[in-house]
Each structure stands twice: as structure tokens, then as C-alpha cells.
PDB file of C-alpha atoms and ligand atoms in Angstrom:
ATOM      1  CA  MET A1196     101.059  95.697 127.699  1.00  0.00           C
ATOM      2  CA  ILE A1197     101.481  95.484 123.957  1.00  0.00           C
ATOM      3  CA  PHE A1198     104.782  94.779 122.187  1.00  0.00           C
ATOM      4  CA  ASP A1199     104.821  96.079 118.595  1.00  0.00           C
ATOM      5  CA  THR A1200     107.555  94.060 116.876  1.00  0.00           C
ATOM      6  CA  HIS A1201     107.627  95.927 113.552  1.00  0.00           C
ATOM      7  CA  THR A1202     107.168  99.655 112.921  1.00  0.00           C
ATOM      8  CA  HIS A1203     108.512 102.365 110.636  1.00  0.00           C
ATOM      9  CA  TYR A1204     108.251 105.409 112.913  1.00  0.00           C
ATOM     10  CA  ASN A1205     111.426 106.633 111.233  1.00  0.00           C
ATOM     11  CA  ASP A1206     109.335 107.168 108.066  1.00  0.00           C
ATOM     12  CA  GLU A1207     108.857 110.754 106.896  1.00  0.00           C
ATOM     13  CA  VAL A1208     105.045 110.459 107.165  1.00  0.00           C
ATOM     14  CA  PHE A1209     105.569 110.848 110.930  1.00  0.00           C
ATOM     15  CA  ASP A1210     107.801 113.924 110.599  1.00  0.00           C
ATOM     16  CA  GLY A1211     104.960 116.317 111.469  1.00  0.00           C
ATOM     17  CA  ASP A1212     103.756 114.628 114.679  1.00  0.00           C
ATOM     18  CA  ARG A1213     106.149 111.810 115.604  1.00  0.00           C
ATOM     19  CA  GLU A1214     106.533 112.848 119.219  1.00  0.00           C
ATOM     20  CA  GLU A1215     102.786 113.111 119.686  1.00  0.00           C
ATOM     21  CA  VAL A1216     102.177 109.674 118.141  1.00  0.00           C
ATOM     22  CA  LEU A1217     104.876 108.066 120.299  1.00  0.00           C
ATOM     23  CA  LYS A1218     103.379 109.638 123.426  1.00  0.00           C
ATOM     24  CA  ARG A1219      99.896 108.470 122.516  1.00  0.00           C
ATOM     25  CA  ILE A1220     100.912 104.858 121.838  1.00  0.00           C
ATOM     26  CA  GLN A1221     102.547 104.692 125.279  1.00  0.00           C
ATOM     27  CA  ALA A1222      99.467 106.220 126.898  1.00  0.00           C
ATOM     28  CA  GLU A1223      97.352 103.544 125.177  1.00  0.00           C
ATOM     29  CA  GLY A1224      99.295 100.604 126.573  1.00  0.00           C
ATOM     30  CA  VAL A1225     102.110  99.955 124.104  1.00  0.00           C
ATOM     31  CA  GLY A1226     105.141  99.144 126.227  1.00  0.00           C
ATOM     32  CA  ARG A1227     107.796  98.307 123.655  1.00  0.00           C
ATOM     33  CA  VAL A1228     108.401  98.917 119.949  1.00  0.00           C
ATOM     34  CA  VAL A1229     110.992  97.675 117.478  1.00  0.00           C
ATOM     35  CA  ASP A1230     111.543 100.227 114.721  1.00  0.00           C
ATOM     36  CA  ILE A1231     112.723  98.606 111.519  1.00  0.00           C
ATOM     37  CA  GLY A1232     115.539  99.522 109.183  1.00  0.00           C
ATOM     38  CA  ALA A1233     114.528  99.117 105.529  1.00  0.00           C
ATOM     39  CA  SER A1234     117.349 101.043 103.831  1.00  0.00           C
ATOM     40  CA  MET A1235     120.728 102.364 104.953  1.00  0.00           C
ATOM     41  CA  GLU A1236     119.114 105.734 105.744  1.00  0.00           C
ATOM     42  CA  SER A1237     116.149 104.335 107.646  1.00  0.00           C
ATOM     43  CA  THR A1238     118.423 102.002 109.602  1.00  0.00           C
ATOM     44  CA  GLU A1239     120.376 105.033 110.834  1.00  0.00           C
ATOM     45  CA  ALA A1240     117.094 106.823 111.599  1.00  0.00           C
ATOM     46  CA  ALA A1241     115.655 103.841 113.502  1.00  0.00           C
ATOM     47  CA  VAL A1242     118.815 103.623 115.612  1.00  0.00           C
ATOM     48  CA  LYS A1243     118.520 107.354 116.382  1.00  0.00           C
ATOM     49  CA  LEU A1244     114.952 106.848 117.604  1.00  0.00           C
ATOM     50  CA  SER A1245     116.143 103.992 119.834  1.00  0.00           C
ATOM     51  CA  GLU A1246     118.715 106.334 121.331  1.00  0.00           C
ATOM     52  CA  VAL A1247     116.110 108.981 122.136  1.00  0.00           C
ATOM     53  CA  TYR A1248     113.272 106.786 123.444  1.00  0.00           C
ATOM     54  CA  ASP A1249     113.756 104.151 126.135  1.00  0.00           C
ATOM     55  CA  PHE A1250     110.927 101.937 124.875  1.00  0.00           C
ATOM     56  CA  ILE A1251     112.083 101.877 121.240  1.00  0.00           C
ATOM     57  CA  TYR A1252     114.568  99.324 119.878  1.00  0.00           C
ATOM     58  CA  ALA A1253     115.892  99.121 116.309  1.00  0.00           C
ATOM     59  CA  THR A1254     116.929  96.733 113.553  1.00  0.00           C
ATOM     60  CA  ALA A1255     119.559  97.059 110.816  1.00  0.00           C
ATOM     61  CA  GLY A1256     118.915  95.882 107.280  1.00  0.00           C
ATOM     62  CA  VAL A1257     117.873  96.668 103.736  1.00  0.00           C
ATOM     63  CA  HIS A1258     114.463  95.753 102.282  1.00  0.00           C
ATOM     64  CA  PRO A1259     114.431  94.030  98.856  1.00  0.00           C
ATOM     65  CA  SER A1260     112.931  97.099  97.170  1.00  0.00           C
ATOM     66  CA  ASP A1261     115.904  99.189  98.289  1.00  0.00           C
ATOM     67  CA  ILE A1262     118.829  96.934  97.388  1.00  0.00           C
ATOM     68  CA  ASP A1263     119.629  98.342  93.942  1.00  0.00           C
ATOM     69  CA  ARG A1264     122.284 100.763  95.195  1.00  0.00           C
ATOM     70  CA  LEU A1265     123.795  98.503  97.866  1.00  0.00           C
ATOM     71  CA  ALA A1266     127.525  97.846  97.988  1.00  0.00           C
ATOM     72  CA  GLU A1267     129.732  95.665 100.152  1.00  0.00           C
ATOM     73  CA  ASP A1268     130.783  98.771 102.161  1.00  0.00           C
ATOM     74  CA  ASP A1269     127.191  99.022 103.356  1.00  0.00           C
ATOM     75  CA  MET A1270     127.477  95.549 104.886  1.00  0.00           C
ATOM     76  CA  GLU A1271     130.431  96.797 106.922  1.00  0.00           C
ATOM     77  CA  ARG A1272     128.333  99.719 108.168  1.00  0.00           C
ATOM     78  CA  LEU A1273     125.382  97.439 109.003  1.00  0.00           C
ATOM     79  CA  LYS A1274     127.746  95.178 110.915  1.00  0.00           C
ATOM     80  CA  GLU A1275     128.981  98.138 112.929  1.00  0.00           C
ATOM     81  CA  ILE A1276     125.401  99.254 113.663  1.00  0.00           C
ATOM     82  CA  ALA A1277     124.400  95.690 114.598  1.00  0.00           C
ATOM     83  CA  GLY A1278     126.872  95.909 117.467  1.00  0.00           C
ATOM     84  CA  LYS A1279     124.906  98.694 119.169  1.00  0.00           C
ATOM     85  CA  GLU A1280     123.139  97.707 122.357  1.00  0.00           C
ATOM     86  CA  LYS A1281     119.565  98.426 121.262  1.00  0.00           C
ATOM     87  CA  VAL A1282     119.834  96.864 117.802  1.00  0.00           C
ATOM     88  CA  VAL A1283     118.002  93.555 118.162  1.00  0.00           C
ATOM     89  CA  ALA A1284     117.796  92.039 114.661  1.00  0.00           C
ATOM     90  CA  ILE A1285     118.926  92.141 111.043  1.00  0.00           C
ATOM     91  CA  GLY A1286     116.038  93.231 108.835  1.00  0.00           C
ATOM     92  CA  GLU A1287     113.879  93.705 107.204  1.00  0.00           C
ATOM     93  CA  ILE A1288     115.457  91.546 104.522  1.00  0.00           C
ATOM     94  CA  GLY A1289     114.009  89.163 101.957  1.00  0.00           C
ATOM     95  CA  LEU A1290     112.339  89.018  98.565  1.00  0.00           C
ATOM     96  CA  ASP A1291     109.503  91.022  97.045  1.00  0.00           C
ATOM     97  CA  TYR A1292     108.259  89.981  93.606  1.00  0.00           C
ATOM     98  CA  HIS A1293     105.045  92.019  93.818  1.00  0.00           C
ATOM     99  CA  TYR A1294     106.401  94.910  91.777  1.00  0.00           C
ATOM    100  CA  GLU A1295     108.593  93.652  89.005  1.00  0.00           C
ATOM    101  CA  ASN A1296     110.978  96.591  88.826  1.00  0.00           C
ATOM    102  CA  ILE A1297     113.767  95.164  90.989  1.00  0.00           C
ATOM    103  CA  ASP A1298     115.937  92.425  89.533  1.00  0.00           C
ATOM    104  CA  LYS A1299     115.194  89.090  91.228  1.00  0.00           C
ATOM    105  CA  GLU A1300     118.766  87.827  91.057  1.00  0.00           C
ATOM    106  CA  LEU A1301     119.992  90.994  92.739  1.00  0.00           C
ATOM    107  CA  GLN A1302     117.329  90.647  95.453  1.00  0.00           C
ATOM    108  CA  LYS A1303     118.431  87.067  96.095  1.00  0.00           C
ATOM    109  CA  ARG A1304     122.084  88.020  96.263  1.00  0.00           C
ATOM    110  CA  TRP A1305     121.543  90.673  98.962  1.00  0.00           C
ATOM    111  CA  PHE A1306     119.095  88.478 100.857  1.00  0.00           C
ATOM    112  CA  VAL A1307     121.730  85.731 101.079  1.00  0.00           C
ATOM    113  CA  ARG A1308     124.389  88.290 102.027  1.00  0.00           C
ATOM    114  CA  GLN A1309     122.273  89.758 104.845  1.00  0.00           C
ATOM    115  CA  LEU A1310     121.415  86.297 106.190  1.00  0.00           C
ATOM    116  CA  GLU A1311     125.172  85.720 106.361  1.00  0.00           C
ATOM    117  CA  LEU A1312     125.534  89.018 108.198  1.00  0.00           C
ATOM    118  CA  ALA A1313     122.928  87.953 110.767  1.00  0.00           C
ATOM    119  CA  ARG A1314     124.866  84.760 111.357  1.00  0.00           C
ATOM    120  CA  GLU A1315     128.130  86.701 111.711  1.00  0.00           C
ATOM    121  CA  VAL A1316     126.737  89.104 114.297  1.00  0.00           C
ATOM    122  CA  GLY A1317     124.556  86.549 116.072  1.00  0.00           C
ATOM    123  CA  LEU A1318     121.211  88.349 115.697  1.00  0.00           C
ATOM    124  CA  PRO A1319     117.806  87.016 114.589  1.00  0.00           C
ATOM    125  CA  VAL A1320     116.311  88.166 111.256  1.00  0.00           C
ATOM    126  CA  CYS A1321     113.104  89.982 110.238  1.00  0.00           C
ATOM    127  CA  ILE A1322     112.026  88.445 106.953  1.00  0.00           C
ATOM    128  CA  HIS A1323     109.985  90.285 104.332  1.00  0.00           C
ATOM    129  CA  SER A1324     108.548  87.909 101.721  1.00  0.00           C
ATOM    130  CA  ARG A1325     105.850  88.913  99.266  1.00  0.00           C
ATOM    131  CA  ASP A1326     104.746  86.835  96.275  1.00  0.00           C
ATOM    132  CA  ALA A1327     108.036  84.969  96.599  1.00  0.00           C
ATOM    133  CA  ALA A1328     107.207  81.966  98.781  1.00  0.00           C
ATOM    134  CA  LYS A1329     109.320  79.329  97.061  1.00  0.00           C
ATOM    135  CA  ASP A1330     112.497  81.355  96.509  1.00  0.00           C
ATOM    136  CA  THR A1331     112.378  82.727 100.069  1.00  0.00           C
ATOM    137  CA  LEU A1332     112.123  79.259 101.552  1.00  0.00           C
ATOM    138  CA  ASP A1333     114.822  77.816  99.243  1.00  0.00           C
ATOM    139  CA  ILE A1334     117.266  80.537 100.276  1.00  0.00           C
ATOM    140  CA  MET A1335     116.440  80.273 103.959  1.00  0.00           C
ATOM    141  CA  GLN A1336     116.833  76.505 103.972  1.00  0.00           C
ATOM    142  CA  ALA A1337     120.116  76.672 102.053  1.00  0.00           C
ATOM    143  CA  ALA A1338     121.389  79.221 104.601  1.00  0.00           C
ATOM    144  CA  HIS A1339     120.325  76.961 107.517  1.00  0.00           C
ATOM    145  CA  SER A1340     118.175  79.781 108.860  1.00  0.00           C
ATOM    146  CA  GLU A1341     116.872  77.506 111.602  1.00  0.00           C
ATOM    147  CA  GLU A1342     120.230  78.222 113.262  1.00  0.00           C
ATOM    148  CA  ILE A1343     119.718  81.997 112.884  1.00  0.00           C
ATOM    149  CA  GLY A1344     116.097  82.346 113.995  1.00  0.00           C
ATOM    150  CA  GLY A1345     113.733  85.280 113.675  1.00  0.00           C
ATOM    151  CA  VAL A1346     110.314  86.307 112.450  1.00  0.00           C
ATOM    152  CA  ILE A1347     108.426  86.110 109.166  1.00  0.00           C
ATOM    153  CA  HIS A1348     107.041  89.627 109.220  1.00  0.00           C
ATOM    154  CA  CYS A1349     103.482  90.257 107.975  1.00  0.00           C
ATOM    155  CA  PHE A1350     103.030  86.559 107.311  1.00  0.00           C
ATOM    156  CA  SER A1351     100.972  86.276 104.115  1.00  0.00           C
ATOM    157  CA  TYR A1352     101.193  82.643 103.021  1.00  0.00           C
ATOM    158  CA  GLY A1353      99.042  79.641 103.904  1.00  0.00           C
ATOM    159  CA  TRP A1354      99.156  77.076 106.707  1.00  0.00           C
ATOM    160  CA  ASP A1355     101.430  74.669 104.769  1.00  0.00           C
ATOM    161  CA  MET A1356     104.142  77.321 104.539  1.00  0.00           C
ATOM    162  CA  ALA A1357     103.527  78.452 108.139  1.00  0.00           C
ATOM    163  CA  LYS A1358     104.150  74.909 109.384  1.00  0.00           C
ATOM    164  CA  ILE A1359     107.548  74.795 107.693  1.00  0.00           C
ATOM    165  CA  TYR A1360     108.651  78.087 109.276  1.00  0.00           C
ATOM    166  CA  LEU A1361     107.319  77.059 112.685  1.00  0.00           C
ATOM    167  CA  ASN A1362     109.335  73.854 112.403  1.00  0.00           C
ATOM    168  CA  MET A1363     112.403  75.971 111.658  1.00  0.00           C
ATOM    169  CA  GLY A1364     111.782  77.791 114.943  1.00  0.00           C
ATOM    170  CA  PHE A1365     110.527  81.033 113.402  1.00  0.00           C
ATOM    171  CA  TYR A1366     107.845  83.351 114.776  1.00  0.00           C
ATOM    172  CA  LEU A1367     104.981  84.686 112.645  1.00  0.00           C
ATOM    173  CA  GLY A1368     104.292  88.442 112.616  1.00  0.00           C
ATOM    174  CA  ILE A1369     100.544  89.154 112.735  1.00  0.00           C
ATOM    175  CA  GLY A1370      99.105  92.598 112.036  1.00  0.00           C
ATOM    176  CA  GLY A1371      96.165  94.562 110.659  1.00  0.00           C
ATOM    177  CA  VAL A1372      95.552  92.220 107.721  1.00  0.00           C
ATOM    178  CA  LEU A1373      94.027  89.743 110.197  1.00  0.00           C
ATOM    179  CA  THR A1374      91.014  92.047 110.627  1.00  0.00           C
ATOM    180  CA  PHE A1375      90.307  92.327 106.881  1.00  0.00           C
ATOM    181  CA  LYS A1376      87.247  90.549 105.506  1.00  0.00           C
ATOM    182  CA  ASN A1377      89.290  88.582 102.958  1.00  0.00           C
ATOM    183  CA  ALA A1378      91.813  87.285 105.539  1.00  0.00           C
ATOM    184  CA  ARG A1379      90.495  83.702 105.583  1.00  0.00           C
ATOM    185  CA  LYS A1380      93.951  82.189 104.948  1.00  0.00           C
ATOM    186  CA  LEU A1381      95.624  84.201 107.715  1.00  0.00           C
ATOM    187  CA  LYS A1382      92.821  83.435 110.183  1.00  0.00           C
ATOM    188  CA  GLU A1383      93.416  79.738 109.566  1.00  0.00           C
ATOM    189  CA  VAL A1384      97.145  80.224 110.252  1.00  0.00           C
ATOM    190  CA  VAL A1385      96.412  82.050 113.526  1.00  0.00           C
ATOM    191  CA  GLU A1386      93.937  79.362 114.546  1.00  0.00           C
ATOM    192  CA  LYS A1387      96.362  76.490 113.921  1.00  0.00           C
ATOM    193  CA  ALA A1388      99.682  78.027 114.994  1.00  0.00           C
ATOM    194  CA  PRO A1389     100.687  77.738 118.658  1.00  0.00           C
ATOM    195  CA  LEU A1390     100.059  81.000 120.524  1.00  0.00           C
ATOM    196  CA  GLU A1391     103.706  80.829 121.715  1.00  0.00           C
ATOM    197  CA  ARG A1392     104.904  81.572 118.181  1.00  0.00           C
ATOM    198  CA  LEU A1393     102.793  84.612 117.252  1.00  0.00           C
ATOM    199  CA  VAL A1394     104.007  88.182 117.625  1.00  0.00           C
ATOM    200  CA  LEU A1395     102.107  91.436 117.118  1.00  0.00           C
ATOM    201  CA  GLU A1396     103.152  94.018 114.558  1.00  0.00           C
ATOM    202  CA  THR A1397     101.664  97.082 112.938  1.00  0.00           C
ATOM    203  CA  ASP A1398     104.090  97.721 110.078  1.00  0.00           C
ATOM    204  CA  ALA A1399     103.056 101.337 110.799  1.00  0.00           C
ATOM    205  CA  PRO A1400     102.413 103.503 108.799  1.00  0.00           C
ATOM    206  CA  TYR A1401     101.114 100.672 106.576  1.00  0.00           C
ATOM    207  CA  LEU A1402      98.307  98.107 106.927  1.00  0.00           C
ATOM    208  CA  ALA A1403      96.000  99.703 109.496  1.00  0.00           C
ATOM    209  CA  PRO A1404      93.382  97.241 110.822  1.00  0.00           C
ATOM    210  CA  GLU A1405      89.620  97.541 110.443  1.00  0.00           C
ATOM    211  CA  PRO A1406      87.894  99.910 111.188  1.00  0.00           C
ATOM    212  CA  TYR A1407      90.814 102.152 110.160  1.00  0.00           C
ATOM    213  CA  ARG A1408      91.838 100.286 106.999  1.00  0.00           C
ATOM    214  CA  GLY A1409      93.565 102.638 104.539  1.00  0.00           C
ATOM    215  CA  LYS A1410      94.454 105.212 107.227  1.00  0.00           C
ATOM    216  CA  ARG A1411      97.944 105.862 108.585  1.00  0.00           C
ATOM    217  CA  ASN A1412      98.667 103.025 110.989  1.00  0.00           C
ATOM    218  CA  ALA A1413     100.159 103.354 114.486  1.00  0.00           C
ATOM    219  CA  SER A1414     100.636 100.975 117.402  1.00  0.00           C
ATOM    220  CA  TYR A1415      97.513 102.203 119.250  1.00  0.00           C
ATOM    221  CA  TYR A1416      95.449 100.332 116.625  1.00  0.00           C
ATOM    222  CA  LEU A1417      97.022  97.005 117.598  1.00  0.00           C
ATOM    223  CA  LYS A1418      94.230  96.397 120.101  1.00  0.00           C
ATOM    224  CA  TYR A1419      91.950  95.465 117.184  1.00  0.00           C
ATOM    225  CA  VAL A1420      94.427  92.770 116.139  1.00  0.00           C
ATOM    226  CA  VAL A1421      94.699  91.580 119.752  1.00  0.00           C
ATOM    227  CA  ASP A1422      90.895  91.254 119.957  1.00  0.00           C
ATOM    228  CA  GLU A1423      90.787  89.320 116.679  1.00  0.00           C
ATOM    229  CA  ILE A1424      93.459  86.848 117.827  1.00  0.00           C
ATOM    230  CA  ALA A1425      91.601  86.451 121.145  1.00  0.00           C
ATOM    231  CA  ALA A1426      88.349  85.686 119.310  1.00  0.00           C
ATOM    232  CA  ILE A1427      90.014  83.148 116.988  1.00  0.00           C
ATOM    233  CA  LYS A1428      91.865  81.411 119.838  1.00  0.00           C
ATOM    234  CA  GLY A1429      88.951  81.590 122.306  1.00  0.00           C
ATOM    235  CA  ILE A1430      91.015  83.334 125.000  1.00  0.00           C
ATOM    236  CA  THR A1431      91.024  86.805 126.549  1.00  0.00           C
ATOM    237  CA  SER A1432      92.711  89.842 125.015  1.00  0.00           C
ATOM    238  CA  LYS A1433      94.838  90.094 128.138  1.00  0.00           C
ATOM    239  CA  GLU A1434      96.149  86.581 127.565  1.00  0.00           C
ATOM    240  CA  VAL A1435      97.002  87.489 123.971  1.00  0.00           C
ATOM    241  CA  MET A1436      98.926  90.591 125.090  1.00  0.00           C
ATOM    242  CA  GLN A1437     100.856  88.682 127.742  1.00  0.00           C
ATOM    243  CA  ALA A1438     101.757  85.756 125.485  1.00  0.00           C
ATOM    244  CA  THR A1439     102.767  87.903 122.498  1.00  0.00           C
ATOM    245  CA  TRP A1440     104.857  90.118 124.812  1.00  0.00           C
ATOM    246  CA  ASP A1441     106.749  87.074 126.111  1.00  0.00           C
ATOM    247  CA  ASN A1442     107.151  85.771 122.550  1.00  0.00           C
ATOM    248  CA  ALA A1443     108.575  89.062 121.294  1.00  0.00           C
ATOM    249  CA  VAL A1444     111.043  89.207 124.170  1.00  0.00           C
ATOM    250  CA  ARG A1445     112.202  85.670 123.293  1.00  0.00           C
ATOM    251  CA  LEU A1446     112.318  86.444 119.551  1.00  0.00           C
ATOM    252  CA  TYR A1447     114.524  89.518 120.051  1.00  0.00           C
ATOM    253  CA  ARG A1448     116.458  87.930 122.947  1.00  0.00           C
ATOM    254  CA  MET A1449     115.815  90.780 125.377  1.00  0.00           C
ATOM    255  CA  GLY A1450     115.304  90.973 129.110  1.00  0.00           C
ATOM    256  CA  GLN A1451     111.671  91.216 130.336  1.00  0.00           C
TER     257      GLN A1451
HETATM  258 NI1   NI B2790     107.915  96.733 107.346  1.00  0.00          NI
END
């Protein structure tokens, strides 16, 4: 069975057919999903989904592109939510310098604050880092993130950076990008990283794999990513599913 470690089924693009999509992904072999909080609102929505569906778990956190209205009160609320049984991580949190409209200093401040929160509540973190390799690593090292643990979601840097995170005990989230023609760097990371440290993720509705690139993504497309990892590692797709399932369970500290 497939474990999708990072989805946004709480997103409004699923409002018209969410139930249908969630039924179909189960029918196509997806056994567990972690729906990600990316703002205060989507955190609440992800938790609601986890309360309705047995196979869905949730995270609590605010994405760097949504931090501009955050206040300390929100940290209190996130802390409360983090105490719920099916909330398995703090995230997604981090830095995103791709679009330059959100103040970098403010992003850093809330990234540091949410790493602290993860430490306080004893949960792993889901890290979002885009075009911000150095600052992300500096902050994570200063915060002794190796003691917090978690996953670098949608890993997009090279093998040198991957090695550092693997040494810190982090998992690497691998999704649709792996199937893209220009994914040479990521293929190298998947080839060199131990299978025990890779987890599957869609980031649905974003980043659908080939041959569905550009379409709305959902967990039933993860099989294309599984096949690609299997080809790179020279093992069977079944072995990839089993290993990444076990890894995800360890990452999120769940029972089998
Ligand atoms: Ni995401």
C-alpha cells in the first residue's frame, strides 16, 4: 500500500469532488494520507478531514507564504491543535524566496518560532524550503533540528545538501518532480540516498507526475513516482511501497 506523506485535500480545488477523490485513492491502493496545514484556516480544515476519515492524518503549521498576518495567539492555537491525537507533525513551515513579496526576516522569525513549537510539543516537522537553501540550513542547525526530526518536503536541492539533512536524521519527500525530464539533480539524490530515508508525497493538488504534469494532482498518481524510484534503485515497485510505508510510519511516529 502507498503512504502519501504530504497532501492538501483541504484545498478548495477539491470542494466539488473531494469525497469522490478520497474514495478513488483508497480504491487504487493508497492506505494512509497526511493532510498538511499551510495556514491557520487550512490547519483547521486538515484536522477536520482527519476526524472524518480514518485513513487521513493532519499536521498543524503555517507556510512561509502565509505568515504575514500571524500573531503569537496563533501559536497558542497551533499548540492546542498539536495535542490532538491524529495531528502528527508541525508543518509545513520554512522559507520560500521564490516570490519576493514576503519579507525574508519575517519568514525567518516565524520559521524559528514554529521550530520551537515543534520542540515544545514533541512532534517532527515538515519543512518547506524553496530557493532558500542556505538560510533554511542555518536556521535548522541553530535550532538543533536533529533533535526534532522530520521531513524535507518536496526536496529540491542537490546531493550535497541532501547528505547534510540525512546526517541530521531527516527524511526526504519525493514526489511528481522525479518523473520530469529535467529532474537530473533529484534522480541523483534518489539514487544515492538510502531507501530507508525516502518518503512518498504528492503535494496534491500541485506537482502531478508525468504523464499528468500540469493537471490537478491526487494520490492515485503516486504509482508513477513509485515506478520511477524502483527503476532508479533497481528494485521492484512493491519493495518501494513497502519501504516508503515503513519510513513514513517511523517519520510520523505512528503505529503500523
Ligand atoms: Ni505542500
